[in-house]
Amino acid sequence: MRVALFVTCLADLMRPNVAFAALKLLKLAGCTVEVPETQTCCGQPAYNSGDRATALTLARKVIDEFSGYEYVVLPSGSCAGMIRAHYEELCKDDPALLVKAKKLAASTYELTDFLVNVAKLESVPGDFAGSITYHDSCSGLRELGIKQQPRQLLGKMGQVEIKEMSEAETCCGFGGTFSLKFGDISSKLADNKCENACATGADAIVGGDLGCLLNIEGRLRRKGDRKTQVLHVAEVLAGKLD
Amino acid sequence: MEIHSNDFKARAREALADQELQKALKLVQVKFVPNRAAAAAEYGDFEALRDAGRDIRNRALENLDLWLERFEQEATRRGAQVHWAKDAAEANAIIVDIAHKNGVKKVVKSKSMVSEECGLNDALEAAGVTPIETDLGEYILQINDHEPPSHIVAPVIHKTREQITELFHAKHHKPRQTDIGALCREAREILRPHFLSADMGISGANFLVAETGSTVIVTNEGNGRLCTTVPRIHVALTGIEKVVPTLEDLSVLLRLLPRSATGQAITNYVSMNTGVAGSGDSDGPEQFHIVLLDNGRSRVLGSELKEMLRCIRCGACMNHCPVYQAVGGHAYGWVYPGPMGSVLTPSYAGMEHAHELPHTATGCGQCSAVCPVRIPLPELMRKEREMQVDAGLRPWTERLALKLWGWSASQPWLYGLGTAIAARFLKGLGGEEKLIHRLPLAGGWTDGRDFPAPAGKTFRELYRAKKELH
C-alpha cells in the first residue's frame, strides 16, 4: 500500500514525534510511506473562520500534493474530517476540482481508522504500562466515526488498562480559534474534561487530535497537575522512536 | 425584545462567575441529555424517525406559500381569521387592534417564544392591556421584573428552586415554600381567577396543520388549554414556517418533538385548535385569530440558511451544547439561545446586532447529532461566518492574520522557515518547565491555560535531517 502521510501543521510545529510515531506504525503495517515535502495545512482554520477563498487555495494545494497516492493518512480526526467531510462542499463550484476532491476524500483516513480497517495492523510495539483514559475528539467521532478504532489498537498492548471517563464524547473546549476568541468558556470546558478524566485515576489522557491534547494539557498544568500525562494515541501505540 | 447579542463575551464571563446559575445549569446535563438519550433508545429506530421529520419539514418548506394558502383556506372555512404580519411591529399592532376592538383589558398567555420575539407584552401594556403569563416558568419570569427566558422550552432553567422560593415569598407575601408541588399550587391559586376573568387568551403554535387549518400546541401544564378555550377570544401567534401539510405529517413530528425536548414519549397535553366554537360546543372561543409572522423568515427561506427553518423548537441543540451548558441562555442576548439561536438571531435581528453569535460554538457537532430534523447547525454557523467575511464584518486584524497565514501556508519554503523560527521561539518561552504561562497575542489561551511548548524543531526539519543521514 502506497500511503502519503499528512503530518498536519500542529504536529509539524508542536509535536513532531506524533508524526514520527504515525510513520513507524504505518511502516509496521506494511505500507510504503511517503511524506510529500511541500505539505503545510489542510485549510481548516480559514474554512471555519469563514475565509472561503483562503481555504480553497489551500485545499487546491492539498489536492495537488496528495492526489497521486493510494491512501492519505493523518494523525488527526479533525484534519482528516476536513478533507473527507468538507472538501466536497468547499470545492463545489469548480467541477474539475470537485472530482479530484471527492476522490481524495475517499482515499483519506484518520490514522487509527486506517490501521484498524484498511491496513489491519495485528500488533503494536507500544510499551506504555499503566492506565489510560481516552478522549473522543469531536470531528473524529462525529464526522468519521472514530470510536472503537483507537481502543482496539490500545487493547493490543498487554499492559494497558483503559478506564473510560464520563462524558468522553463531550467537547474539550478547543474548537480551533474558539479557544482564543472565547478563552474563558474554552478553559471552563477544558476544566470539565480534566475533571472527568482525572476522576478515573488514569495515568494518561490519550486522544487522537493534538489541538484537544494541547488544550487539555494546558489546563491540567495550569491547575498544578504535573503528573497526568497527555499523549497522542500514535505516541502510545508506537512506543520508543529511534 | 431588546437585543444584547454583541455583549456575548461579557455576559458569558458573568455567567461563568455566577455560582447560582452554574448550579441551576447542571440540570441541563443531568436531566435533559440523558432523558433524550433514553427516549430515543426506547423508541427504536429514532434515526429513521429523524429522517422522516427532516423530509416532512423540507416538503412543507419547498412549497411554503402553497401550504400557507391551504392553511388559511381551511382555517377560514372553520371560522378562524388569519392575519399576516411582515414583522414584529405589525404582529403587535394586529393583536392590539383585536384587543381594542373587543374591549379587552386582560389577556392570559400560554408560552410563546414568537411573542417574546415580537416583544408583545410590552406592546400590550403600552396599549392598556394587561398580559398575564400563565406558563409556570414564564409566570416566574414575569413577576421577576419581566426577566427574559433563557431557554426555549424551559424558560426558567437558569434559576434554582431556592431562588424561586425567595421570589414567591417576596412577591406573593406568603410563607416560604420549598416543595415544588407547593410552589406550583401557590402559582395556580393566583393564576386560576385570571383564566376565568380574562377577555382574551394568547398562545403560540408548535405546528400549523394545512389540511385542517388547526394550530397545535404541545405542553405539560394545563394552562395552554385554558388559555385557548376559556376566554371568548383566542389569538394564536406563530411563525409562517410552522406549517406542515397533513395530520399524518404532524403525527411524525409529535413523536420527535417531546422525545427530543424533554425525553417524554408524549407531553401531558397536545392541543389542536380548529376553528371557533360551534353552536353545540360547550367550550371554545367565539373568535379565533391566527397571526402568522414573517419577521425575516421568508428571507431565510431564500438563503443558504434555509435548512434552519426546519426547526421545531425542541431545544435539544442547546441542551447538548457544551457552550450553552457552561453559560446558559442569557449570554446569547436575545430570544433564541444556543446553536439554533446563533443561526437565527443574526437572520432575524440583523447580522450587525449579533455578529458574535456565529462564533460562539466549538464546532463539536453535538447539536446536529441530536437535532430531530437534522439541521446541520455547525455548517449554518460557518455559512454565517462566510457571510460576515464577504460583507467585511470581521475585524481587520483577523482578516489580515488569516490572509497572511494562508499566503505563507501556500509557500512551503517560507512556511518551513516561519515554523522553524516559531518552534524555537516557543521552546525558548517554555523554558525548563516546557510550559508557556503567558503567550503574546494569545491571552485568550493563556489566561486560563498554560501552553505546552514544542520540542524546538519542526517535523519537516527533523525528517529532512534523517533522510539526509540515510
Short mmCIF file of N, CA and C in Angstrom, two decimals, chain A residues 19-87:
data_model
loop_
_atom_site.label_atom_id
_atom_site.label_comp_id
_atom_site.label_asym_id
_atom_site.label_seq_id
_atom_site.Cartn_x
_atom_site.Cartn_y
_atom_site.Cartn_z
N ALA A 19 4.09 12.61 14.42
CA ALA A 19 4.22 12.23 13.01
C ALA A 19 5.22 11.08 12.85
N PHE A 20 6.31 11.11 13.62
CA PHE A 20 7.26 10.00 13.54
C PHE A 20 6.61 8.71 14.03
N ALA A 21 5.78 8.83 15.05
CA ALA A 21 5.07 7.65 15.55
C ALA A 21 4.11 7.11 14.50
N ALA A 22 3.42 8.00 13.83
CA ALA A 22 2.49 7.58 12.77
C ALA A 22 3.25 6.87 11.66
N LEU A 23 4.40 7.45 11.32
CA LEU A 23 5.26 6.88 10.28
C LEU A 23 5.67 5.45 10.64
N LYS A 24 6.07 5.28 11.89
CA LYS A 24 6.52 3.96 12.35
C LYS A 24 5.37 2.95 12.28
N LEU A 25 4.20 3.36 12.72
CA LEU A 25 3.04 2.45 12.74
C LEU A 25 2.63 2.06 11.32
N LEU A 26 2.65 3.05 10.42
CA LEU A 26 2.26 2.76 9.04
C LEU A 26 3.25 1.79 8.39
N LYS A 27 4.52 1.96 8.67
CA LYS A 27 5.54 1.06 8.11
C LYS A 27 5.35 -0.35 8.68
N LEU A 28 5.09 -0.41 9.99
CA LEU A 28 4.86 -1.72 10.61
C LEU A 28 3.65 -2.43 10.01
N ALA A 29 2.71 -1.61 9.56
CA ALA A 29 1.50 -2.20 8.96
C ALA A 29 1.75 -2.61 7.51
N GLY A 30 3.00 -2.44 7.08
CA GLY A 30 3.36 -2.91 5.74
C GLY A 30 3.17 -1.88 4.64
N CYS A 31 3.01 -0.63 5.00
CA CYS A 31 2.80 0.40 3.99
C CYS A 31 4.12 0.99 3.52
N THR A 32 4.13 1.40 2.26
CA THR A 32 5.22 2.22 1.76
C THR A 32 4.79 3.67 1.99
N VAL A 33 5.52 4.34 2.87
CA VAL A 33 5.04 5.67 3.27
C VAL A 33 5.89 6.77 2.64
N GLU A 34 5.22 7.74 2.10
CA GLU A 34 5.91 8.94 1.62
C GLU A 34 5.36 10.14 2.37
N VAL A 35 6.24 11.13 2.52
CA VAL A 35 5.81 12.36 3.19
C VAL A 35 6.01 13.51 2.20
N PRO A 36 4.97 13.87 1.45
CA PRO A 36 5.13 14.95 0.47
C PRO A 36 5.74 16.20 1.12
N GLU A 37 6.83 16.66 0.53
CA GLU A 37 7.64 17.70 1.19
C GLU A 37 7.01 19.07 1.26
N THR A 38 6.16 19.36 0.28
CA THR A 38 5.62 20.72 0.23
C THR A 38 4.36 20.91 1.06
N GLN A 39 3.93 19.86 1.76
CA GLN A 39 2.67 19.96 2.53
C GLN A 39 2.77 21.00 3.64
N THR A 40 1.65 21.66 3.89
CA THR A 40 1.58 22.59 5.02
C THR A 40 0.32 22.33 5.84
N CYS A 41 -0.80 22.92 5.41
CA CYS A 41 -2.02 22.85 6.23
C CYS A 41 -3.22 22.54 5.34
N CYS A 42 -4.23 21.89 5.91
CA CYS A 42 -5.41 21.47 5.14
C CYS A 42 -6.36 22.63 4.89
N GLY A 43 -6.19 23.74 5.58
CA GLY A 43 -7.04 24.91 5.35
C GLY A 43 -8.20 25.06 6.33
N GLN A 44 -8.26 24.14 7.29
CA GLN A 44 -9.41 24.16 8.21
C GLN A 44 -9.59 25.47 8.99
N PRO A 45 -8.51 26.06 9.50
CA PRO A 45 -8.72 27.31 10.26
C PRO A 45 -9.39 28.40 9.42
N ALA A 46 -8.99 28.49 8.15
CA ALA A 46 -9.62 29.50 7.29
C ALA A 46 -11.06 29.12 6.99
N TYR A 47 -11.30 27.85 6.72
CA TYR A 47 -12.65 27.39 6.40
C TYR A 47 -13.61 27.67 7.55
N ASN A 48 -13.16 27.34 8.76
CA ASN A 48 -14.02 27.55 9.93
C ASN A 48 -14.17 29.01 10.31
N SER A 49 -13.25 29.84 9.83
CA SER A 49 -13.36 31.27 10.13
C SER A 49 -14.16 31.99 9.06
N GLY A 50 -14.63 31.27 8.06
CA GLY A 50 -15.44 31.91 7.02
C GLY A 50 -14.62 32.46 5.87
N ASP A 51 -13.30 32.27 5.89
CA ASP A 51 -12.45 32.76 4.80
C ASP A 51 -12.33 31.66 3.75
N ARG A 52 -13.37 31.58 2.95
CA ARG A 52 -13.50 30.51 1.98
C ARG A 52 -12.40 30.56 0.91
N ALA A 53 -12.03 31.78 0.52
CA ALA A 53 -11.03 31.93 -0.55
C ALA A 53 -9.70 31.33 -0.11
N THR A 54 -9.27 31.66 1.10
CA THR A 54 -8.01 31.12 1.60
C THR A 54 -8.10 29.61 1.76
N ALA A 55 -9.22 29.14 2.29
CA ALA A 55 -9.40 27.70 2.47
C ALA A 55 -9.32 26.98 1.13
N LEU A 56 -9.92 27.59 0.12
CA LEU A 56 -9.92 26.95 -1.20
C LEU A 56 -8.52 26.90 -1.80
N THR A 57 -7.76 27.97 -1.61
CA THR A 57 -6.37 27.99 -2.09
C THR A 57 -5.59 26.81 -1.49
N LEU A 58 -5.76 26.62 -0.18
CA LEU A 58 -5.02 25.55 0.48
C LEU A 58 -5.56 24.17 0.11
N ALA A 59 -6.86 24.08 -0.09
CA ALA A 59 -7.45 22.80 -0.50
C ALA A 59 -6.90 22.39 -1.87
N ARG A 60 -6.81 23.35 -2.78
CA ARG A 60 -6.24 23.07 -4.10
C ARG A 60 -4.82 22.51 -3.97
N LYS A 61 -4.07 23.14 -3.09
CA LYS A 61 -2.69 22.73 -2.89
C LYS A 61 -2.64 21.29 -2.33
N VAL A 62 -3.46 21.01 -1.36
CA VAL A 62 -3.50 19.66 -0.77
C VAL A 62 -3.92 18.64 -1.82
N ILE A 63 -4.92 19.00 -2.62
CA ILE A 63 -5.41 18.07 -3.64
C ILE A 63 -4.28 17.78 -4.66
N ASP A 64 -3.55 18.81 -5.05
CA ASP A 64 -2.42 18.62 -5.96
C ASP A 64 -1.36 17.70 -5.37
N GLU A 65 -1.05 17.95 -4.10
CA GLU A 65 0.06 17.22 -3.46
C GLU A 65 -0.27 15.76 -3.14
N PHE A 66 -1.55 15.51 -2.82
CA PHE A 66 -1.88 14.19 -2.27
C PHE A 66 -2.71 13.30 -3.19
N SER A 67 -3.04 13.79 -4.38
CA SER A 67 -3.95 13.00 -5.23
C SER A 67 -3.30 11.77 -5.84
N GLY A 68 -1.97 11.75 -5.90
CA GLY A 68 -1.31 10.62 -6.58
C GLY A 68 -1.14 9.37 -5.74
N TYR A 69 -1.66 9.36 -4.53
CA TYR A 69 -1.40 8.22 -3.65
C TYR A 69 -2.62 7.33 -3.48
N GLU A 70 -2.34 6.09 -3.14
CA GLU A 70 -3.44 5.16 -2.93
C GLU A 70 -4.25 5.58 -1.69
N TYR A 71 -3.50 5.95 -0.64
CA TYR A 71 -4.15 6.41 0.60
C TYR A 71 -3.44 7.63 1.14
N VAL A 72 -4.23 8.47 1.82
CA VAL A 72 -3.65 9.58 2.56
C VAL A 72 -4.05 9.39 4.02
N VAL A 73 -3.08 9.42 4.91
CA VAL A 73 -3.37 9.17 6.33
C VAL A 73 -2.91 10.35 7.17
N LEU A 74 -3.75 10.73 8.13
CA LEU A 74 -3.44 11.86 9.01
C LEU A 74 -3.59 11.45 10.47
N PRO A 75 -2.65 11.86 11.33
CA PRO A 75 -2.80 11.57 12.75
C PRO A 75 -3.71 12.61 13.42
N SER A 76 -4.87 12.82 12.85
CA SER A 76 -5.81 13.83 13.37
C SER A 76 -7.19 13.61 12.77
N GLY A 77 -8.19 13.48 13.65
CA GLY A 77 -9.55 13.31 13.16
C GLY A 77 -10.10 14.58 12.58
N SER A 78 -9.62 15.70 13.10
CA SER A 78 -10.19 16.96 12.64
C SER A 78 -9.67 17.34 11.25
N CYS A 79 -8.38 17.12 10.99
CA CYS A 79 -7.84 17.42 9.64
C CYS A 79 -8.34 16.39 8.63
N ALA A 80 -8.40 15.12 9.04
CA ALA A 80 -8.94 14.10 8.13
C ALA A 80 -10.40 14.41 7.84
N GLY A 81 -11.12 14.86 8.87
CA GLY A 81 -12.52 15.23 8.69
C GLY A 81 -12.68 16.40 7.73
N MET A 82 -11.75 17.34 7.79
CA MET A 82 -11.80 18.48 6.88
C MET A 82 -11.78 17.99 5.43
N ILE A 83 -10.87 17.06 5.13
CA ILE A 83 -10.75 16.56 3.75
C ILE A 83 -11.94 15.66 3.41
N ARG A 84 -12.28 14.77 4.32
CA ARG A 84 -13.35 13.80 4.00
C ARG A 84 -14.74 14.40 4.04
N ALA A 85 -14.99 15.27 4.99
CA ALA A 85 -16.37 15.74 5.16
C ALA A 85 -16.63 17.13 4.59
N HIS A 86 -15.56 17.91 4.32
CA HIS A 86 -15.81 19.30 3.92
C HIS A 86 -15.22 19.73 2.59
N TYR A 87 -14.22 19.01 2.08
CA TYR A 87 -13.62 19.45 0.81
C TYR A 87 -14.66 19.48 -0.31
#
